[in-house]
Coordinates of C-alpha atoms in Angstrom, one line a residue:
X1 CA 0.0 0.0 0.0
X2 CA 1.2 3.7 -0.9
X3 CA 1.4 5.5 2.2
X4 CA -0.5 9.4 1.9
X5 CA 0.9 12.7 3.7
X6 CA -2.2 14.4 4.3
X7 CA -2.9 17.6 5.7
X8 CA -6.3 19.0 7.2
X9 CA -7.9 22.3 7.4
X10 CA -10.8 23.1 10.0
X11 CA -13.2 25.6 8.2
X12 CA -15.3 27.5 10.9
X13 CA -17.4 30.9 9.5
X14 CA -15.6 30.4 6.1
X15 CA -12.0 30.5 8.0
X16 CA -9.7 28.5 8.9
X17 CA -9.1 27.9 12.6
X18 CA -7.2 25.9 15.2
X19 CA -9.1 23.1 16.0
X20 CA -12.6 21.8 16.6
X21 CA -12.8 23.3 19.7
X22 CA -10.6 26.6 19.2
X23 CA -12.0 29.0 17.0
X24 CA -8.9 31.1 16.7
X25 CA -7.6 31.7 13.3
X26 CA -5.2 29.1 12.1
X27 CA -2.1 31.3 10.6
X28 CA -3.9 33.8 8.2
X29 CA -7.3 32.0 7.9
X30 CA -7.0 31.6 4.7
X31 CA -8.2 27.5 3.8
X32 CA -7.8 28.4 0.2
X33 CA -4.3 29.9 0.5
X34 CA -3.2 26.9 2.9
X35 CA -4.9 24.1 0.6
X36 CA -2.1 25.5 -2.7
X37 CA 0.8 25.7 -0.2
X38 CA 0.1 21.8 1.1
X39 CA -0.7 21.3 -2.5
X40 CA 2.9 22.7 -3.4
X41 CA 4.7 21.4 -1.0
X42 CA 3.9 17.3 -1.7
X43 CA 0.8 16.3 0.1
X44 CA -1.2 13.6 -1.9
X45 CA -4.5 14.9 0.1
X46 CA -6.4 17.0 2.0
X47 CA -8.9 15.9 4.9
X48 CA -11.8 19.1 5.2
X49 CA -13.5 19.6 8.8
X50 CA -16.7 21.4 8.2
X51 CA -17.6 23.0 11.8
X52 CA -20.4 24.7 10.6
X53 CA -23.4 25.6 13.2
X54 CA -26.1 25.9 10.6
X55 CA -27.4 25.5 6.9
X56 CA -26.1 29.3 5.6
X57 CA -22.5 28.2 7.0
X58 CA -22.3 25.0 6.0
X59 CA -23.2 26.5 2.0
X60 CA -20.3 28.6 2.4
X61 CA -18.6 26.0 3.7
X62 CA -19.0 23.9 0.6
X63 CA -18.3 26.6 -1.8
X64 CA -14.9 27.1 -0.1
X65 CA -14.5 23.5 -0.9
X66 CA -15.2 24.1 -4.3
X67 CA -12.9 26.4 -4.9
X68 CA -10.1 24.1 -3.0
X69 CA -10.6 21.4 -5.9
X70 CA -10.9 24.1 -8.8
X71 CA -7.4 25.8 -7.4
X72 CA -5.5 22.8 -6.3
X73 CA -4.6 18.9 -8.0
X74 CA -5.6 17.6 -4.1
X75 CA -8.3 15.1 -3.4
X76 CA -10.4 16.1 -0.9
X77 CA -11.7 14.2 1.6
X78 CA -14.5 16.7 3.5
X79 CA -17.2 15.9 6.5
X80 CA -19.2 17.6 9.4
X81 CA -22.7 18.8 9.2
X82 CA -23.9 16.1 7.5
X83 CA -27.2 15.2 8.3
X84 CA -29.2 13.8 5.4
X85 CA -28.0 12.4 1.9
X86 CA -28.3 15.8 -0.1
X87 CA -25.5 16.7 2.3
X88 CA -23.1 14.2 1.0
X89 CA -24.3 15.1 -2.4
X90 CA -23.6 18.8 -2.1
X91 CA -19.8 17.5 -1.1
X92 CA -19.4 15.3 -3.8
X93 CA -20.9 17.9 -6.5
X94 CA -18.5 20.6 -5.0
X95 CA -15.6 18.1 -5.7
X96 CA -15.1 16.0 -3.0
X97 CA -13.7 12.6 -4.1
X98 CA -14.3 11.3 -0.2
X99 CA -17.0 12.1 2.4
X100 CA -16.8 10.9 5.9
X101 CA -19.4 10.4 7.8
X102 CA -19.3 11.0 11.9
X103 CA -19.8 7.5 13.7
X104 CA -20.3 9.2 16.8
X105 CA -24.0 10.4 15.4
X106 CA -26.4 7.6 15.1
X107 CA -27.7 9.3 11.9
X108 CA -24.5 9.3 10.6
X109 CA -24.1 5.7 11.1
X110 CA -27.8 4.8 9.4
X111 CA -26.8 7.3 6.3
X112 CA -23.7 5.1 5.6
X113 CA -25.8 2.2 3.7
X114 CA -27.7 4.5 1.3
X115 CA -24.7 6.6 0.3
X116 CA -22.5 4.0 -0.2
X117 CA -25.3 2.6 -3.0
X118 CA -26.0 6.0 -4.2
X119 CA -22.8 7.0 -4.7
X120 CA -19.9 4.3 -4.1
X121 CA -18.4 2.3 -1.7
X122 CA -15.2 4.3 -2.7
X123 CA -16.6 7.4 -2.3
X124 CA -17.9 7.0 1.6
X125 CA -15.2 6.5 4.8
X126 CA -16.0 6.6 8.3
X127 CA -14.7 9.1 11.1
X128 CA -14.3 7.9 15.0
X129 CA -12.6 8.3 18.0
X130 CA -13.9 4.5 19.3
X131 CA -12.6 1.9 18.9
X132 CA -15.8 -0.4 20.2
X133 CA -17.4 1.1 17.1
X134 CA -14.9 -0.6 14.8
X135 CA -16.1 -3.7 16.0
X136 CA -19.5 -3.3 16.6
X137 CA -20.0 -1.7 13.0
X138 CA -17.3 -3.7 11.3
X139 CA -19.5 -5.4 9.1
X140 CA -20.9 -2.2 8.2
X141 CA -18.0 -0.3 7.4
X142 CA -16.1 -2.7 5.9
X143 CA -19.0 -3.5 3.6
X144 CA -20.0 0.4 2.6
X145 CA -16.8 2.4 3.2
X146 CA -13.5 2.3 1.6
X147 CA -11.9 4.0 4.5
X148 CA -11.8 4.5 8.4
X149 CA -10.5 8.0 9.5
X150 CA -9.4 7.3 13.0
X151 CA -9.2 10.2 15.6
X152 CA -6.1 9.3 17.3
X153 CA -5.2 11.0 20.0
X154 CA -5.4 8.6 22.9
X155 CA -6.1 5.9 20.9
X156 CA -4.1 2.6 20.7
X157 CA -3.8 3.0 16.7
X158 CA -2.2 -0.6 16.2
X159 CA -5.1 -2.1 18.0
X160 CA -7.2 -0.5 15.7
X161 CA -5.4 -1.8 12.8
X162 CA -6.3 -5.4 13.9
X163 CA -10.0 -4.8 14.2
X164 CA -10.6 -4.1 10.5
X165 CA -9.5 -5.0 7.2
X166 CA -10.8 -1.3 5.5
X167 CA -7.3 0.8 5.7
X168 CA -6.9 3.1 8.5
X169 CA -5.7 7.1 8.1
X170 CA -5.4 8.1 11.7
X171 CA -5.4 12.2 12.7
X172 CA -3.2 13.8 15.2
X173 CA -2.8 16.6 16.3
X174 CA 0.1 15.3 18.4
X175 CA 2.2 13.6 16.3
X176 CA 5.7 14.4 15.6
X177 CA 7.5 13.3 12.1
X178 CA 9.4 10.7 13.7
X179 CA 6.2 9.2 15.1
X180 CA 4.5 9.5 11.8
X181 CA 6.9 7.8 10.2
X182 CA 7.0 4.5 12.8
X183 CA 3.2 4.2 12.5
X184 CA 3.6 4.3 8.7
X185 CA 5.2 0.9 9.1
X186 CA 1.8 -1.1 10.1
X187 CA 0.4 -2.6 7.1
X188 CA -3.4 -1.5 7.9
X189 CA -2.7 2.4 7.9
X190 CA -2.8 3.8 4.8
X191 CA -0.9 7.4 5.6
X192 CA -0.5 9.9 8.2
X193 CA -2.9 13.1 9.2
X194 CA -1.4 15.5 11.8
X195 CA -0.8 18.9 12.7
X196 CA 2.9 18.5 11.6
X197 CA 1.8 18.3 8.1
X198 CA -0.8 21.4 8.2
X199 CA 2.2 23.5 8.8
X200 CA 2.1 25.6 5.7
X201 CA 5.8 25.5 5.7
X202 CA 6.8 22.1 6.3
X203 CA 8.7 20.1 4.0
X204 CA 6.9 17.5 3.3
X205 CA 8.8 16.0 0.3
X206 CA 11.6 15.5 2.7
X207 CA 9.5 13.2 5.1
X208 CA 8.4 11.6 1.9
X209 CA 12.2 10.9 1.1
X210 CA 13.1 10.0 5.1
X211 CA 9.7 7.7 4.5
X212 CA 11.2 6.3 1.2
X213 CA 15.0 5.8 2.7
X214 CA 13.2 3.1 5.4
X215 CA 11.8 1.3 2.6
X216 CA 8.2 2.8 2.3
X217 CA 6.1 2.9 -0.5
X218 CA 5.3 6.6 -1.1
X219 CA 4.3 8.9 -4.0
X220 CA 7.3 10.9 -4.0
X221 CA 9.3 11.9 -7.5
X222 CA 11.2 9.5 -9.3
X223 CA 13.3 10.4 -12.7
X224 CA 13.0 7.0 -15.3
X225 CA 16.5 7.9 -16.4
X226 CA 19.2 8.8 -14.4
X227 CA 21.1 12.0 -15.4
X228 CA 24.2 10.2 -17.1
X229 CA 21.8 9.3 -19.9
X230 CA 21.3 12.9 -20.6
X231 CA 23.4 14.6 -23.6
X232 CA 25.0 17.5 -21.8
X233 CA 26.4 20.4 -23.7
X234 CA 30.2 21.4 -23.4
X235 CA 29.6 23.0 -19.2
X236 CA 28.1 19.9 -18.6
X237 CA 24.6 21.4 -18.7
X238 CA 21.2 20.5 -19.8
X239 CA 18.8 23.4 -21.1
X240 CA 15.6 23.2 -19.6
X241 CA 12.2 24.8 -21.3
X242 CA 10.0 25.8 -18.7
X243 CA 6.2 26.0 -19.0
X244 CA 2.9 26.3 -17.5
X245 CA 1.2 22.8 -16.9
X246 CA -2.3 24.0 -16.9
X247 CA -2.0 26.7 -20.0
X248 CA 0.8 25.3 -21.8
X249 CA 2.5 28.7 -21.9
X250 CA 6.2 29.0 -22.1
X251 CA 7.3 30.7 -19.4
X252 CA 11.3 30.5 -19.3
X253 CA 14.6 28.9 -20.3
X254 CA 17.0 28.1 -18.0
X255 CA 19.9 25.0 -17.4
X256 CA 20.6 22.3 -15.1
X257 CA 23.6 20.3 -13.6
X258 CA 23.3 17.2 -12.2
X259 CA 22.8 18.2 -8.4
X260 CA 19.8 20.6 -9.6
X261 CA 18.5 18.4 -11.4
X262 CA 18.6 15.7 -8.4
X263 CA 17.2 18.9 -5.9
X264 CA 14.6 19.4 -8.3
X265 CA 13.4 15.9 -8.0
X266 CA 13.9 15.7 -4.3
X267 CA 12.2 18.9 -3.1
X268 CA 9.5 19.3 -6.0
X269 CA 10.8 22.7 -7.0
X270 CA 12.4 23.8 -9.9
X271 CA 16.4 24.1 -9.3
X272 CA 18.9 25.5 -12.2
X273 CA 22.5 26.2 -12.4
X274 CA 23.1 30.0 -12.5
X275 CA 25.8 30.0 -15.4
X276 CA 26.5 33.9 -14.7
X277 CA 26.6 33.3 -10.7
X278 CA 27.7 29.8 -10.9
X279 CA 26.0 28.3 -8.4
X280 CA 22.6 26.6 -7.8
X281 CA 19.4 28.4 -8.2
X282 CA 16.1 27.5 -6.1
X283 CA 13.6 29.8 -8.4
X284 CA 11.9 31.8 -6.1
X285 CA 14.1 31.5 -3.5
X286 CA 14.2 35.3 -3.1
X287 CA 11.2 36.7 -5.2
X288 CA 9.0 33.7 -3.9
X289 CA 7.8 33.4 -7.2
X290 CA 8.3 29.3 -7.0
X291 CA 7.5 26.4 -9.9
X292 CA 6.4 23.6 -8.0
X293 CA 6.8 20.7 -10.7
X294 CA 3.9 18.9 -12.2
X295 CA 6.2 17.2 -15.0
X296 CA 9.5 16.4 -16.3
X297 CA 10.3 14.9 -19.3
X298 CA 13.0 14.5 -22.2
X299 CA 13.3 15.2 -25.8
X300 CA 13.8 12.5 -28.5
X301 CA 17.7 13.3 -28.3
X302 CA 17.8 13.6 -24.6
X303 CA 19.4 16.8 -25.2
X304 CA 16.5 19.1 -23.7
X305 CA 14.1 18.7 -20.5
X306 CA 10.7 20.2 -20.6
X307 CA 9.7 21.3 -17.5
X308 CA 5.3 21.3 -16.7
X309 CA 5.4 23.5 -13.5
X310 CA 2.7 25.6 -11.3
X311 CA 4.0 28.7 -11.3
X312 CA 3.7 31.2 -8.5
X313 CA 3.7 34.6 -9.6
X314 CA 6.3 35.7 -12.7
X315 CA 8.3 33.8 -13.9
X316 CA 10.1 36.8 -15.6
X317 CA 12.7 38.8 -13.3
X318 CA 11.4 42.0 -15.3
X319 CA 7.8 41.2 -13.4
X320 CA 6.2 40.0 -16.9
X321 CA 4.6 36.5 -16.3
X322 CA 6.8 34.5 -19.2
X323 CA 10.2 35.8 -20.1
X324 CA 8.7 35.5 -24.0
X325 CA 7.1 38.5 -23.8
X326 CA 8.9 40.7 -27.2
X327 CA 6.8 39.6 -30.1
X328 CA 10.0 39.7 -33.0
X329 CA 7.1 39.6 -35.9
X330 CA 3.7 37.6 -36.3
X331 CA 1.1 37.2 -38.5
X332 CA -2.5 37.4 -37.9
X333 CA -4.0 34.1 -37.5
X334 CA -7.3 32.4 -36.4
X335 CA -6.6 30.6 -32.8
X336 CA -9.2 27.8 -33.1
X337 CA -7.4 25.8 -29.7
X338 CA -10.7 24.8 -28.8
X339 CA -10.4 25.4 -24.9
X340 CA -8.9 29.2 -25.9
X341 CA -11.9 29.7 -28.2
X342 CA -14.6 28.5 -25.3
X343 CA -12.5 30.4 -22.5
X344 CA -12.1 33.8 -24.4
X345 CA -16.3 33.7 -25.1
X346 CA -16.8 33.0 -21.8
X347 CA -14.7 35.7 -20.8
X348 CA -16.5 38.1 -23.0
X349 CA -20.0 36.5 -21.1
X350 CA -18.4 37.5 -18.2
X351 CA -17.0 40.7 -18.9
X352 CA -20.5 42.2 -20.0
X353 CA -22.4 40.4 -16.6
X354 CA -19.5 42.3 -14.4
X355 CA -19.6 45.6 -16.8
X356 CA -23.4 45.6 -18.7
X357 CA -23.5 47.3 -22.6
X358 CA -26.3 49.3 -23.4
X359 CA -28.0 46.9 -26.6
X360 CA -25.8 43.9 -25.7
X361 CA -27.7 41.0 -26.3
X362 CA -26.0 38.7 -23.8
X363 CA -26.8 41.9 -21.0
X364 CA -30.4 40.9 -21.7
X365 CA -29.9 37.9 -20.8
X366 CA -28.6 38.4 -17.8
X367 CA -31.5 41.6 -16.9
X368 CA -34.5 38.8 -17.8
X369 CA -32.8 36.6 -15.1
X370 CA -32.2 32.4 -14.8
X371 CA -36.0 32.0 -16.0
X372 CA -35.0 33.9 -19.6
X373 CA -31.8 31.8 -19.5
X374 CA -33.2 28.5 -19.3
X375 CA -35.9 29.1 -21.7
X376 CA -33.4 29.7 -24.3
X377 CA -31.1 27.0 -23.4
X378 CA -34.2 24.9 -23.9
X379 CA -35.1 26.4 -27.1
X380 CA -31.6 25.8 -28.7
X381 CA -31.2 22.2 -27.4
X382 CA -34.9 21.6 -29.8
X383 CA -33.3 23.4 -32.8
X384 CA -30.1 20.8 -32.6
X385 CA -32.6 17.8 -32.6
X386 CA -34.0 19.6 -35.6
X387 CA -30.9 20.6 -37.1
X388 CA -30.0 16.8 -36.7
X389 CA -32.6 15.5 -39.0
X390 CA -30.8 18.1 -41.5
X391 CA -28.2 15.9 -43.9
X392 CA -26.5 19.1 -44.0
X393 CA -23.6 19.2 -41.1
X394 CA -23.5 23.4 -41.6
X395 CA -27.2 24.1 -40.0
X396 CA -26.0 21.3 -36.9
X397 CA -22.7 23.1 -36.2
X398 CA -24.3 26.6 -36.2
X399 CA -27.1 25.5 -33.6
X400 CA -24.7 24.0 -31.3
X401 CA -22.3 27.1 -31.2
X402 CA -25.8 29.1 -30.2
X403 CA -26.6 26.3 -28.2
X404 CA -23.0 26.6 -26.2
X405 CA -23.6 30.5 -25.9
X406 CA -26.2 29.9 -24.1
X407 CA -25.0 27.5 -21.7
X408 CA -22.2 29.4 -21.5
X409 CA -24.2 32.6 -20.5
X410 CA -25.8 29.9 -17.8
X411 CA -22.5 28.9 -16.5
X412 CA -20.9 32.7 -16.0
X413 CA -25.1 33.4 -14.0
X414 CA -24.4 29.9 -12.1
X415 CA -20.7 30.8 -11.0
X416 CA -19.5 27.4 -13.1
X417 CA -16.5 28.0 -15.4
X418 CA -15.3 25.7 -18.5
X419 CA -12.2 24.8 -15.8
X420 CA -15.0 23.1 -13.8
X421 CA -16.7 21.4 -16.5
X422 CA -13.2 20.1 -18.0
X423 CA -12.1 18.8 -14.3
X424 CA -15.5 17.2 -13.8
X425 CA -15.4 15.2 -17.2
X426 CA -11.9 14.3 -16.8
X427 CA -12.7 12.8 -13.1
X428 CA -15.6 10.5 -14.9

């Protein structure tokens, strides 16, 4: 079993706090801020504690989630103020790849069965502090949940690790990194959530590599070639080509030796060799504009890496956001990159909702409200069935572009942008 670093954010009136019974902010409050930093720094997930007193909270609460998947690459695992099955719904819709459910609430413990068959056995785990509950619902959990987060504080951990079968992710708000890393050794836990790792600082590629050095399975990076296979030029370097994972854009060029390329794959950010200062170069070191890397990989001659990174900030010196910035000359051409094309409407959408034109059509969309909307997203999914019966393909393709229009002017009154759909469909 791969062991998990995980991380966990309490969200209490759309903040994020100490514990669930300390309300004080937790560093600057910010869960979405925290979630990119644990994303960044090497955790494979994210456990969510919804404290929410009521029904308006706990919507904001789930939005906040939302906006943790549609910022970060972590899977979330999120709970608290559930009480009926639309509940775990709403989490899974805002992203969620795991809800727990809290065995210490009898409702909880009845939900369990009907969300595991509505929505997956792999989608449901269980949170408790009790160990008597692990085996008086053991048939039940390991039946309908793929996971048991165990509140461990003053728990004998091990001797819940013999009572069930379902792996075990135990939370601590105790535990230090050496103790992490001895309980990582049972067979039954499947990784390690505690307070050291909710640091927004800590290192957590470097307990990944400690956890690796004693023979644990972890997700950690791992190059498929070693750097002797590369074809260095005459310093002994390797020119990298840096560039945004998510947009493709090519953001820098810059070289590596051997030990930056080895720090790059240790610590998850990009390293080069300064040729003017000769000396390694942590990007961002001083600017704290970092590239935490998504991707490495090799050309055909194994003479050039390509670097996918997130990139914080610029990645320019001169403040500009790629260092490609001076067009030399260019010629006018259609960009028909289909996510561009649906990203730069959708923009326009939005620009006119945030800043209305007097006689703009999609303005009077937006004044006649969600009923208007719908009514026309209606109308143009009948005039694609009709356009359908058509044998020409020219009277389909233009009621599908009026048809995505008008989604599109749904999505931009709805709050849902194309990044949401395209993360949705790819998790299906």
């Amino acid at each position: 079993m791969q062991k998990k670093f995980v991380p966990y954010l309490f969200l209490k009136d759309s903040r994020a706090v100490k514990d669930f019974h300390d309300p004080a902010i937790f560093e600057d409050g910010d869960p979405i801020r925290l979630a990119r930093q644990y994303d960044h720094n090497g955790a494979d997930e994210l456990v969510v504690f919804d404290l929410s007193e009521g029904d308006g909270e706990h919507e904001a609460a789930i939005a906040l989630i939302k906006e943790i998947v549609r910022q970060t690459d972590l899977p979330i695992m999120a709970g608290g103020h559930i009480n009926r099955l639309e509940d775990v719904k709403k989490l899974i819709y805002a992203g969620a790849r795991k809800v727990f459910l809290n065995f210490a609430r009898q409702d909880n413990i009845e939900l369990l069965e009907e969300a595991s068959k509505r929505f997956g056995k792999n989608k449901m785990c269980v949170c408790t502090e009790n160990l008597s509950v692990l085996n008086t619902k053991k048939e039940l959990i390991e039946e309908f949940a793929s996971e048991v987060l165990l509140l461990a504080d003053g728990v004998n951990i091990k001797e819940a690790d013999h009572k069930l079968t379902a792996p075990i992710l135990p939370f601590s708000r105790r535990m230090d990194p050496e103790g992490a890393l001895k309980l990582l050794e049972s067979d039954g836990i499947s990784g390690i959530c505690c307070t050291v790792l909710t640091a927004s600082d800590f290192p957590v590629m470097e307990l990944k590599a400690a956890a690796k050095e004693a023979g644990l399975s972890v997700n950690t990076f791992e190059s498929s070639l070693s750097f002797t296979e590369f074809k260095l030029n005459s310093d002994g370097l390797i020119p990298v080509i840096t560039q945004d994972y998510k947009t493709g854009e090519v953001l820098m060029l810059a070289y590596m030796n051997r030990e930056a390329f080895d720090m790059t794959i240790k610590t998850g950010r990009m390293t080069y060799y300064s040729r003017s200062r000769s000396e390694l170069w942590v990007k961002g070191l001083t600017s704290g504009h970092f590239q935490y890397v998504k991707e490495l990989s090799v050309d055909c001659d194994r003479d050039t890496l390509l670097a996918r990174v997130a990139q914080i900030g610029a990645a320019c010196h001169t403040g500009n956001r790629s260092c490609f910035y001076t067009n030399l000359v260019k010629k006018d051409y259609d960009d028909t990159n289909p996510m561009k094309v649906f990203e730069n409407v959708f923009a326009v959408i939005e620009d006119r909702r945030q800043n209305p034109k007097e006689g703009s059509y999609t303005n009077y969309l937006f004044d006649k409200g969600i009923d208007k909307i719908l009514k026309k997203v209606g109308e143009e999914a009948t005039e694609i069935i009709i356009a359908a019966k058509n044998p020409d393909p020219e009277e389909i393709k233009y009621e599908i572009s009026d048809f995505l229009y008008h989604v599109m002017v749904l999505m931009a009154e709805k709050g849902v942008t194309w990044e949401d759909i395209t993360r949705e469909l790819a998790r299906r």
